[in-house]
Short mmCIF file of N, CA and C in Angstrom, two decimals:
data_model
loop_
_atom_site.label_atom_id
_atom_site.label_comp_id
_atom_site.label_asym_id
_atom_site.label_seq_id
_atom_site.Cartn_x
_atom_site.Cartn_y
_atom_site.Cartn_z
N UNK A 23 2.56 19.55 -19.13
CA UNK A 23 2.91 19.78 -17.74
C UNK A 23 2.84 18.57 -17.16
N UNK A 24 3.87 18.11 -16.34
CA UNK A 24 3.94 16.86 -15.61
C UNK A 24 3.31 17.06 -14.12
N UNK A 25 2.76 16.04 -13.70
CA UNK A 25 2.24 16.04 -12.43
C UNK A 25 3.21 15.63 -11.40
N UNK A 26 4.42 15.14 -11.88
CA UNK A 26 5.31 14.86 -10.78
C UNK A 26 6.13 16.10 -10.43
N UNK A 27 6.51 16.13 -9.23
CA UNK A 27 7.09 17.26 -8.45
C UNK A 27 8.53 17.00 -8.27
N UNK A 28 9.46 17.92 -8.82
CA UNK A 28 10.73 17.79 -8.48
C UNK A 28 10.99 18.69 -7.16
N UNK A 29 12.13 18.55 -6.54
CA UNK A 29 12.30 19.27 -5.22
C UNK A 29 12.33 20.98 -5.52
N UNK A 30 12.83 21.32 -6.73
CA UNK A 30 13.02 22.73 -7.13
C UNK A 30 11.78 23.38 -7.69
N UNK A 31 10.72 22.61 -7.88
CA UNK A 31 9.54 23.01 -8.35
C UNK A 31 8.71 23.88 -7.21
N UNK A 32 8.13 25.02 -7.58
CA UNK A 32 7.48 25.74 -6.50
C UNK A 32 6.05 25.23 -6.57
N UNK A 33 5.37 25.61 -5.44
CA UNK A 33 3.92 25.09 -5.19
C UNK A 33 3.19 25.73 -6.24
N UNK A 34 2.06 25.17 -6.55
CA UNK A 34 0.98 25.77 -7.71
C UNK A 34 -0.30 25.71 -6.94
N UNK A 35 -0.98 26.85 -7.06
CA UNK A 35 -2.15 26.83 -6.66
C UNK A 35 -3.32 27.60 -7.73
N UNK A 36 -3.63 26.93 -8.78
CA UNK A 36 -4.35 27.37 -9.76
C UNK A 36 -5.72 26.85 -9.63
N UNK A 37 -6.69 27.48 -10.26
CA UNK A 37 -8.00 27.12 -10.11
C UNK A 37 -8.35 25.62 -10.50
N UNK A 38 -7.71 24.84 -11.47
CA UNK A 38 -7.86 23.56 -11.78
C UNK A 38 -6.60 22.64 -11.38
N UNK A 39 -5.56 23.20 -10.89
CA UNK A 39 -4.42 22.42 -10.58
C UNK A 39 -3.60 22.80 -9.36
N UNK A 40 -3.40 21.98 -8.50
CA UNK A 40 -2.66 22.32 -7.16
C UNK A 40 -1.52 21.44 -6.95
N UNK A 41 -0.41 21.90 -6.66
CA UNK A 41 0.71 21.16 -6.37
C UNK A 41 1.20 21.64 -4.95
N UNK A 42 1.49 20.75 -4.11
CA UNK A 42 1.97 21.17 -2.67
C UNK A 42 2.24 19.95 -1.79
N UNK A 43 3.38 20.08 -1.24
CA UNK A 43 4.02 19.07 -0.24
C UNK A 43 3.96 17.73 -1.02
N UNK A 44 4.32 17.51 -2.15
CA UNK A 44 4.69 16.20 -2.84
C UNK A 44 3.16 15.64 -3.44
N UNK A 45 2.18 16.40 -3.37
CA UNK A 45 0.92 15.99 -3.92
C UNK A 45 0.47 16.97 -4.88
N UNK A 46 -0.33 16.37 -6.06
CA UNK A 46 -0.95 17.31 -6.81
C UNK A 46 -2.36 16.86 -7.21
N UNK A 47 -3.05 17.74 -7.52
CA UNK A 47 -4.47 17.56 -7.85
C UNK A 47 -5.00 18.39 -9.09
N UNK A 48 -5.51 17.53 -9.94
CA UNK A 48 -5.97 18.35 -11.33
C UNK A 48 -7.36 17.93 -11.53
N UNK A 49 -7.97 19.00 -12.14
CA UNK A 49 -9.36 18.73 -12.50
C UNK A 49 -9.38 18.14 -13.98
N UNK A 50 -10.03 17.09 -14.06
CA UNK A 50 -10.05 16.44 -15.50
C UNK A 50 -11.44 16.40 -15.78
N UNK A 51 -11.73 16.11 -17.18
CA UNK A 51 -13.14 15.60 -17.79
C UNK A 51 -13.41 14.26 -17.23
N UNK A 52 -14.68 14.20 -16.61
CA UNK A 52 -15.11 12.92 -16.18
C UNK A 52 -15.51 12.16 -17.41
N UNK A 53 -14.83 11.01 -17.75
CA UNK A 53 -15.11 10.16 -18.82
C UNK A 53 -16.47 9.64 -19.05
N UNK A 54 -16.90 9.37 -17.65
CA UNK A 54 -18.25 8.56 -17.44
C UNK A 54 -19.62 9.51 -17.60
N UNK A 55 -19.46 10.79 -17.56
CA UNK A 55 -20.44 11.61 -17.82
C UNK A 55 -20.15 13.05 -18.18
N UNK A 56 -20.96 13.90 -18.13
CA UNK A 56 -20.53 15.40 -18.61
C UNK A 56 -19.99 16.18 -17.69
N UNK A 57 -19.61 15.64 -16.44
CA UNK A 57 -19.00 16.48 -15.37
C UNK A 57 -17.59 16.53 -15.26
N UNK A 58 -17.02 16.64 -14.04
CA UNK A 58 -15.63 16.79 -13.88
C UNK A 58 -15.24 15.76 -12.90
N UNK A 59 -14.01 15.51 -12.81
CA UNK A 59 -13.29 14.69 -11.66
C UNK A 59 -11.97 15.20 -11.24
N UNK A 60 -11.48 14.80 -10.19
CA UNK A 60 -10.25 15.21 -9.80
C UNK A 60 -9.33 14.12 -9.65
N UNK A 61 -8.20 14.28 -10.11
CA UNK A 61 -7.01 13.29 -10.16
C UNK A 61 -5.93 13.63 -9.12
N UNK A 62 -5.73 12.79 -8.19
CA UNK A 62 -4.88 13.02 -7.02
C UNK A 62 -3.69 12.19 -7.23
N UNK A 63 -2.49 12.88 -7.18
CA UNK A 63 -1.27 12.03 -7.48
C UNK A 63 -0.28 12.37 -6.49
N UNK A 64 0.41 11.19 -6.06
CA UNK A 64 1.73 11.57 -5.07
C UNK A 64 2.84 11.49 -5.92
N UNK A 65 3.74 12.50 -5.45
CA UNK A 65 5.00 12.49 -6.16
C UNK A 65 5.76 11.05 -6.09
N UNK A 66 6.32 10.74 -7.19
CA UNK A 66 6.93 9.39 -7.35
C UNK A 66 6.01 8.19 -7.73
N UNK A 67 4.61 8.47 -7.91
CA UNK A 67 3.81 7.19 -8.14
C UNK A 67 3.63 7.56 -9.60
N UNK A 68 3.49 6.45 -10.46
CA UNK A 68 3.09 6.57 -11.86
C UNK A 68 1.44 6.67 -12.18
N UNK A 69 0.88 6.18 -11.06
CA UNK A 69 -0.64 6.10 -11.27
C UNK A 69 -1.21 7.08 -10.15
N UNK A 70 -2.35 7.61 -10.48
CA UNK A 70 -3.11 8.35 -9.53
C UNK A 70 -3.45 7.50 -8.20
N UNK A 71 -3.45 8.28 -7.19
CA UNK A 71 -3.63 7.62 -5.86
C UNK A 71 -5.24 7.62 -5.82
N UNK A 72 -5.93 8.47 -6.48
CA UNK A 72 -7.30 8.86 -6.19
C UNK A 72 -7.90 9.37 -7.44
N UNK A 73 -9.02 8.98 -7.93
CA UNK A 73 -9.88 9.86 -8.83
C UNK A 73 -11.26 10.02 -8.29
N UNK A 74 -11.60 11.38 -8.08
CA UNK A 74 -13.00 11.47 -7.42
C UNK A 74 -13.82 12.54 -8.22
N UNK A 75 -15.05 12.41 -8.22
CA UNK A 75 -16.15 13.17 -8.87
C UNK A 75 -15.72 14.83 -8.35
N UNK A 76 -15.86 15.83 -9.21
CA UNK A 76 -15.68 17.20 -8.76
C UNK A 76 -16.94 17.96 -9.23
N UNK A 77 -17.09 18.83 -8.57
CA UNK A 77 -18.35 19.60 -8.72
C UNK A 77 -18.21 20.76 -9.91
N UNK A 78 -19.53 21.20 -10.40
CA UNK A 78 -19.52 22.09 -11.64
C UNK A 78 -19.54 23.40 -10.79
N UNK A 79 -18.96 24.41 -11.53
CA UNK A 79 -18.86 25.87 -11.00
C UNK A 79 -20.50 26.49 -11.13
N UNK A 80 -20.53 27.75 -10.81
CA UNK A 80 -21.81 28.34 -10.91
C UNK A 80 -22.34 28.32 -12.20
N UNK A 81 -21.55 28.34 -13.32
CA UNK A 81 -22.03 28.49 -14.55
C UNK A 81 -22.61 27.07 -15.15
N UNK A 82 -22.55 26.03 -14.37
CA UNK A 82 -22.90 24.61 -14.80
C UNK A 82 -22.52 24.08 -15.83
N UNK A 83 -21.16 24.53 -16.24
CA UNK A 83 -20.56 24.22 -17.34
C UNK A 83 -18.98 23.99 -17.01
N UNK A 84 -18.44 24.88 -16.35
CA UNK A 84 -17.00 24.71 -16.01
C UNK A 84 -16.85 24.14 -14.51
N UNK A 85 -15.65 23.56 -14.27
CA UNK A 85 -15.45 22.97 -12.98
C UNK A 85 -15.28 23.94 -11.72
N UNK A 86 -15.71 23.84 -10.71
CA UNK A 86 -15.56 24.80 -9.54
C UNK A 86 -14.07 24.83 -9.33
N UNK A 87 -13.46 26.10 -8.98
CA UNK A 87 -11.96 26.16 -8.63
C UNK A 87 -11.83 25.42 -7.30
N UNK A 88 -10.37 24.95 -7.29
CA UNK A 88 -10.01 24.50 -6.04
C UNK A 88 -9.89 25.45 -4.94
N UNK A 89 -9.84 24.93 -3.61
CA UNK A 89 -9.39 25.83 -2.43
C UNK A 89 -8.74 24.93 -1.55
N UNK A 90 -8.17 25.53 -0.56
CA UNK A 90 -7.30 24.90 0.26
C UNK A 90 -7.96 23.78 1.11
N UNK A 91 -9.23 23.89 1.42
CA UNK A 91 -10.00 23.02 2.20
C UNK A 91 -10.25 21.65 1.13
N UNK A 92 -10.56 21.92 0.07
CA UNK A 92 -10.94 20.81 -0.86
C UNK A 92 -9.55 19.96 -1.20
N UNK A 93 -8.48 20.74 -1.40
CA UNK A 93 -7.17 20.11 -1.72
C UNK A 93 -6.65 19.28 -0.35
N UNK A 94 -6.83 19.66 0.72
CA UNK A 94 -6.43 19.08 1.98
C UNK A 94 -7.39 17.77 2.16
N UNK A 95 -8.66 17.92 1.88
CA UNK A 95 -9.37 16.75 1.81
C UNK A 95 -9.16 15.70 1.03
N UNK A 96 -8.68 16.07 -0.21
CA UNK A 96 -8.48 15.05 -1.14
C UNK A 96 -7.06 14.38 -1.03
N UNK A 97 -6.24 15.10 -0.40
CA UNK A 97 -4.78 14.53 0.09
C UNK A 97 -4.98 13.54 1.05
N UNK A 98 -5.88 14.07 2.20
CA UNK A 98 -6.19 13.06 3.22
C UNK A 98 -6.79 11.80 2.64
N UNK A 99 -7.85 11.98 1.98
CA UNK A 99 -8.42 10.72 1.43
C UNK A 99 -7.56 9.72 0.63
N UNK A 100 -6.68 10.51 -0.22
CA UNK A 100 -5.80 9.66 -1.17
C UNK A 100 -4.60 9.08 -0.28
N UNK A 101 -4.11 9.71 0.75
CA UNK A 101 -3.30 9.11 1.73
C UNK A 101 -3.76 7.90 2.37
N UNK A 102 -5.03 8.01 2.81
CA UNK A 102 -5.73 6.84 3.43
C UNK A 102 -5.92 5.70 2.33
N UNK A 103 -6.12 6.00 1.25
CA UNK A 103 -6.19 4.96 0.17
C UNK A 103 -4.85 4.25 -0.16
N UNK A 104 -3.89 5.04 -0.07
CA UNK A 104 -2.59 4.42 -0.26
C UNK A 104 -2.00 3.54 1.01
N UNK A 105 -2.32 3.97 2.20
CA UNK A 105 -2.06 3.47 3.29
C UNK A 105 -2.86 2.10 3.39
N UNK A 106 -3.99 2.09 3.26
CA UNK A 106 -4.90 0.82 3.11
C UNK A 106 -4.40 -0.27 2.03
N UNK A 107 -3.99 0.35 0.91
CA UNK A 107 -3.44 -0.51 -0.09
C UNK A 107 -2.06 -1.15 0.23
N UNK A 108 -1.32 -0.40 1.06
CA UNK A 108 0.00 -0.87 1.44
C UNK A 108 -0.04 -2.01 2.49
N UNK A 109 -1.21 -1.70 3.39
CA UNK A 109 -1.55 -2.72 4.40
C UNK A 109 -1.88 -4.14 3.87
N UNK A 110 -2.85 -3.94 3.00
CA UNK A 110 -3.31 -5.08 2.11
C UNK A 110 -2.15 -5.96 1.54
N UNK A 111 -1.41 -5.07 0.94
CA UNK A 111 -0.31 -5.85 0.19
C UNK A 111 0.65 -6.40 1.11
N UNK A 112 1.07 -5.92 2.39
CA UNK A 112 1.66 -6.48 3.23
C UNK A 112 1.12 -7.75 4.02
N UNK A 113 -0.08 -7.65 4.16
CA UNK A 113 -0.93 -8.78 4.68
C UNK A 113 -0.94 -9.97 3.55
N UNK A 114 -0.93 -9.63 2.37
CA UNK A 114 -0.90 -10.65 1.43
C UNK A 114 0.49 -11.38 1.34
N UNK A 115 1.47 -10.67 1.65
CA UNK A 115 2.87 -11.33 1.59
C UNK A 115 3.20 -11.87 2.91
N UNK A 116 2.45 -11.89 3.97
CA UNK A 116 2.68 -12.58 5.22
C UNK A 116 1.56 -13.40 5.53
N UNK A 117 1.91 -14.69 5.79
CA UNK A 117 0.88 -15.66 6.36
C UNK A 117 1.34 -15.92 7.76
N UNK A 118 0.58 -16.21 8.74
CA UNK A 118 0.85 -16.52 10.16
C UNK A 118 -0.12 -17.59 10.58
N UNK A 119 0.55 -18.42 11.37
CA UNK A 119 -0.25 -19.51 12.14
C UNK A 119 0.20 -19.47 13.56
N UNK A 120 -0.57 -19.77 14.53
CA UNK A 120 -0.17 -20.02 15.97
C UNK A 120 -0.17 -21.59 16.07
N UNK A 121 0.93 -22.07 16.67
CA UNK A 121 1.18 -23.36 16.94
C UNK A 121 1.58 -23.52 18.40
N UNK A 122 0.87 -24.66 18.99
CA UNK A 122 1.27 -24.89 20.25
C UNK A 122 2.08 -26.16 20.30
N UNK A 123 3.11 -26.27 21.11
CA UNK A 123 3.82 -27.43 21.27
C UNK A 123 4.68 -27.38 22.49
N UNK A 124 4.57 -28.61 23.41
CA UNK A 124 5.41 -28.73 24.66
C UNK A 124 5.01 -27.66 25.59
N UNK A 125 3.89 -27.20 25.64
CA UNK A 125 3.32 -26.02 26.59
C UNK A 125 3.86 -24.63 26.21
N UNK A 126 4.20 -24.39 24.93
CA UNK A 126 4.66 -23.07 24.50
C UNK A 126 3.86 -22.84 23.30
N UNK A 127 3.68 -21.63 23.01
CA UNK A 127 2.80 -20.94 21.62
C UNK A 127 4.13 -20.53 20.87
N UNK A 128 3.86 -20.68 19.55
CA UNK A 128 4.86 -20.12 18.52
C UNK A 128 3.97 -19.52 17.47
N UNK A 129 4.38 -18.34 16.87
CA UNK A 129 3.83 -17.72 15.82
C UNK A 129 4.55 -18.16 14.77
N UNK A 130 4.22 -18.99 13.69
CA UNK A 130 4.97 -19.30 12.59
C UNK A 130 4.69 -18.43 11.49
N UNK A 131 5.49 -17.88 10.95
CA UNK A 131 5.33 -16.83 9.75
C UNK A 131 5.97 -17.18 8.43
N UNK A 132 5.20 -17.02 7.50
CA UNK A 132 6.03 -16.99 6.03
C UNK A 132 5.85 -15.75 5.48
N UNK A 133 6.96 -15.14 5.11
CA UNK A 133 7.03 -13.78 4.69
C UNK A 133 7.59 -13.93 3.23
N UNK A 134 6.89 -13.53 2.16
CA UNK A 134 7.22 -13.47 0.79
C UNK A 134 8.18 -12.30 0.62
N UNK A 135 9.29 -12.61 -0.03
CA UNK A 135 10.11 -11.54 -0.37
C UNK A 135 10.23 -11.36 -1.94
N UNK A 136 9.54 -10.24 -2.51
CA UNK A 136 9.21 -10.22 -3.91
C UNK A 136 10.57 -9.59 -4.53
N UNK A 137 11.56 -10.10 -4.53
CA UNK A 137 12.74 -9.80 -5.02
C UNK A 137 12.82 -10.08 -6.64
N UNK A 138 13.00 -9.19 -7.34
CA UNK A 138 13.14 -9.24 -8.87
C UNK A 138 13.93 -10.25 -9.25
N UNK A 139 15.04 -10.52 -8.80
CA UNK A 139 15.94 -11.48 -9.35
C UNK A 139 16.04 -12.90 -8.49
N UNK A 140 15.72 -12.79 -7.18
CA UNK A 140 15.70 -13.99 -6.46
C UNK A 140 14.46 -14.04 -5.55
N UNK A 141 13.36 -14.16 -6.06
CA UNK A 141 12.06 -14.29 -5.18
C UNK A 141 12.23 -15.41 -4.26
N UNK A 142 12.00 -14.97 -3.04
CA UNK A 142 11.98 -16.19 -1.88
C UNK A 142 10.99 -15.89 -0.81
N UNK A 143 11.11 -16.73 0.19
CA UNK A 143 10.29 -16.38 1.54
C UNK A 143 11.20 -16.70 2.62
N UNK A 144 10.92 -16.21 3.91
CA UNK A 144 11.34 -16.52 4.89
C UNK A 144 10.46 -17.12 6.03
N UNK A 145 10.76 -18.31 6.32
CA UNK A 145 9.99 -18.98 7.26
C UNK A 145 10.55 -18.93 8.65
N UNK A 146 9.86 -18.28 9.59
CA UNK A 146 10.08 -18.00 10.82
C UNK A 146 9.29 -18.59 12.05
N UNK A 147 9.76 -18.61 13.28
CA UNK A 147 9.01 -18.99 14.42
C UNK A 147 9.46 -17.93 15.64
N UNK A 148 8.42 -17.47 15.91
CA UNK A 148 8.54 -16.46 17.25
C UNK A 148 7.88 -17.13 18.39
N UNK A 149 8.64 -17.12 19.53
CA UNK A 149 7.96 -17.73 20.74
C UNK A 149 7.07 -16.87 21.45
N UNK A 150 6.29 -17.35 22.52
CA UNK A 150 5.35 -16.43 23.14
C UNK A 150 6.09 -15.44 23.96
N UNK A 151 7.19 -15.40 24.12
CA UNK A 151 7.93 -14.39 24.73
C UNK A 151 8.27 -13.15 23.69
N UNK A 152 8.10 -13.30 22.41
CA UNK A 152 8.42 -12.56 21.39
C UNK A 152 9.74 -12.76 20.70
N UNK A 153 10.50 -13.77 21.15
CA UNK A 153 11.92 -14.04 20.66
C UNK A 153 11.79 -14.97 19.24
N UNK A 154 12.50 -14.42 18.30
CA UNK A 154 12.77 -15.44 17.22
C UNK A 154 13.57 -16.65 17.46
N UNK A 155 12.93 -17.77 17.47
CA UNK A 155 13.62 -18.97 17.76
C UNK A 155 14.14 -19.63 16.50
N UNK A 156 13.72 -19.36 15.30
CA UNK A 156 14.24 -19.98 13.94
C UNK A 156 13.75 -18.91 12.78
N UNK A 157 14.62 -19.06 11.77
CA UNK A 157 14.40 -18.28 10.59
C UNK A 157 15.25 -18.92 9.57
N UNK A 158 14.44 -19.23 8.45
CA UNK A 158 15.03 -20.07 7.38
C UNK A 158 14.59 -19.36 6.08
N UNK A 159 15.48 -19.43 5.10
CA UNK A 159 15.03 -18.74 3.68
C UNK A 159 14.62 -20.12 3.01
N UNK A 160 13.37 -20.05 2.23
CA UNK A 160 12.70 -21.08 1.67
C UNK A 160 12.29 -20.53 0.23
N UNK A 161 11.96 -21.45 -0.61
CA UNK A 161 11.31 -20.98 -1.92
C UNK A 161 10.12 -20.18 -1.94
N UNK A 162 9.94 -19.27 -2.71
CA UNK A 162 8.73 -18.34 -2.84
C UNK A 162 7.40 -19.22 -2.77
N UNK A 163 7.54 -20.14 -3.48
CA UNK A 163 6.35 -21.11 -3.43
C UNK A 163 6.21 -22.25 -2.33
N UNK A 164 6.87 -22.09 -1.31
CA UNK A 164 6.89 -22.81 -0.22
C UNK A 164 5.40 -23.18 0.27
N UNK A 165 5.07 -24.48 0.33
CA UNK A 165 3.67 -24.74 0.67
C UNK A 165 3.60 -24.47 2.33
N UNK A 166 2.77 -23.44 2.51
CA UNK A 166 2.55 -23.11 3.99
C UNK A 166 1.15 -23.53 4.52
N UNK A 167 1.05 -24.55 5.13
CA UNK A 167 -0.20 -25.17 5.70
C UNK A 167 0.01 -25.38 7.21
N UNK A 168 -1.09 -25.41 7.99
CA UNK A 168 -1.00 -25.85 9.34
C UNK A 168 -0.15 -27.14 9.64
N UNK A 169 -0.45 -28.11 8.85
CA UNK A 169 0.37 -29.39 9.06
C UNK A 169 1.83 -29.31 8.86
N UNK A 170 2.15 -28.58 7.64
CA UNK A 170 3.59 -28.16 7.41
C UNK A 170 4.07 -27.37 8.72
N UNK A 171 3.42 -26.36 9.15
CA UNK A 171 4.00 -25.57 10.27
C UNK A 171 4.04 -26.32 11.57
N UNK A 172 3.02 -27.24 11.98
CA UNK A 172 3.11 -28.00 13.11
C UNK A 172 4.34 -29.05 12.98
N UNK A 173 4.60 -29.76 11.76
CA UNK A 173 5.63 -30.59 11.54
C UNK A 173 7.06 -29.97 11.65
N UNK A 174 7.16 -28.66 11.24
CA UNK A 174 8.29 -27.90 11.28
C UNK A 174 8.61 -27.67 12.85
N UNK A 175 7.67 -27.10 13.61
CA UNK A 175 7.76 -27.02 15.08
C UNK A 175 8.30 -28.10 15.71
N UNK A 176 7.47 -29.17 15.61
CA UNK A 176 7.73 -30.58 16.34
C UNK A 176 9.02 -31.09 15.86
N UNK A 177 9.57 -30.61 14.81
CA UNK A 177 10.73 -31.27 14.25
C UNK A 177 11.90 -30.43 14.83
N UNK A 178 11.73 -29.54 15.59
CA UNK A 178 12.84 -28.74 16.04
C UNK A 178 13.31 -27.55 15.21
N UNK A 179 12.32 -27.13 14.39
CA UNK A 179 12.66 -25.91 13.53
C UNK A 179 13.90 -26.21 12.62
N UNK A 180 14.04 -27.42 12.14
CA UNK A 180 15.21 -27.65 11.25
C UNK A 180 14.86 -26.87 9.90
N UNK A 181 15.91 -26.76 9.13
CA UNK A 181 15.89 -26.24 7.83
C UNK A 181 14.98 -27.09 6.95
N UNK A 182 14.04 -26.45 6.33
CA UNK A 182 13.03 -27.36 5.56
C UNK A 182 13.64 -27.77 4.20
#
C-alpha cells in the first residue's frame, strides 16, 4: 500500500494508518528500540516530513490507535518542519548586503537559481525606496563579497 495519495483515493482512518487532506500517518516499528514511531508524509514528497516516537497501547505491546487529535498534531508539526526547511533553503540560495553610496542605501542581492540545465545567479540592487535599479544574470559561482558589491554599486551597476 503506497503512502502517496491520488485525488480519487478516499480518506483512511485506521488504527495505525490515516490519510487525509494530502497527508498520511503510519505507525511503524521504531528501529532504535522496542517501541513504535509515526511516519508522517505529505502527498508528492518521496521522503517522510517527520518521524516521531509513538506510544504503546494498554497491552504494552502494540501501538496505541490514532485519533483525530493525534493526526492533526502530527500534521501541524510536519507542516512546520517543511516550512522551516523551505525558509532555510531559500535563505541559503539568497545572499544580501546593504551598501551605502552617494547618500542612498542599496540592498545588493545574489540569488542562486538552481536550474538543472543552466544553473546561474541573479545579481540585483534595490534602492532604499524599494525599486530595483539593476539586475544581471551572472554565473552560479559568482564571488559575492562586500568589496565586489561596493565596486558594482560605485561602478554604476554595470554588467559584471
